Structure formats: C-alpha cells, structure tokens
Amino acid sequence: MGCGKSSIGRLMCGMTGSRFLDLDDWIEDRQGRKIKEIFSSDGEAAFRKMEVEALKVILADNGQADTVLSLGGGTLTSPEAASLVRKKTHCIYLRAGTETLVDNLYTYPGERPMLGDSLSDRQALRQRIESLMSQRKDIYENTAHHIVDIDGKEYAEIVSELKRLSAAGKN
C-alpha cells in the first residue's frame, strides 16, 4: 500500500502493450461499491474472501498471460490468496521503506480502510505502516518471485527494471 503498484503497473503496460488490471477496481466494479464501503458494511474478513474469489476468476482466465495485475496491500494476508498468486503468477514485490511509504501515503492518501484515521497524522501513519509491514513483510517476500527495491527511484527506472526481469523470465 503506497508503493505505487497501480501507477507503475499502468506505466509498464503503456510501454509494453500489456493489459493492466487492478484487483480493487475489479472488485468494486463487480460489487457496485467502493472498497471502503465493503470494509465498513461487511468487514475485512468478508473483503478478503472477495479478493480470493476474484483472484480465482481472474487467474482461471487463460487470457491473462500478458496482464499486469496490481493487488491490494493486504491481499496476500490470506494464505489462499498468497498460494494462488505464488503458483499462478509471476509475482514481483515492489519493496519500499517506511519513509517512502509514509511520504507517498501522506501526500496521496486516497481511500485506504486499513489506515483509518492515521492518514492525517504523520507519526500515527508511520506507526500504522510499521505495524502492517511487520505483519506482512515475510508474506510478501515468501510469495514474490522477485523483489524490486523502489526507494529513491523514479517510476520509469522501476519500469525499466521490471522490463528486464520480464525479458529474463521469457528466456
């Protein structure tokens, strides 16, 4: 959350001609409501089940081979989702340090149910990010086929690195 997955994914697709798919957008389209509303009315556990079901549908479609799929920051916290992603995709973890995430999320808060009220207070945001990352770091690293460190890099530089990884994977 806050590392630029969607922006980097869209830029990558624009440069490679791949299709871009954001899992949160896909769920919102099918549910007819925003993620924040789903969290408020149904709770996180119900949303995580929706993510798993969405992944099953998306990954069952053989036409997804040339698709960049951007996952929500908490998607992999579901063991079933992590297993699906590890087995059926080429997963790349865009790893960012706490300061990068704080800067990005404080500057571009968006609707982020997992951050709640912490978005308006930089110190509270830092503490929330540190808490989430301590829970998620190992899951992200164990699910990913590749890890790309993004701190201090421009999006175009990250996309170039992703393109090199993609080309190496096809050889």
XYZ file of C-alpha atoms in Angstrom, residues 40 46 76 102 136 161:
6
model
C -17.487 -0.612 6.567
C -15.569 -10.644 4.011
C -1.561 -11.727 0.388
C 4.823 7.476 4.731
C 3.228 -8.563 6.064
C 13.951 -2.859 -14.080
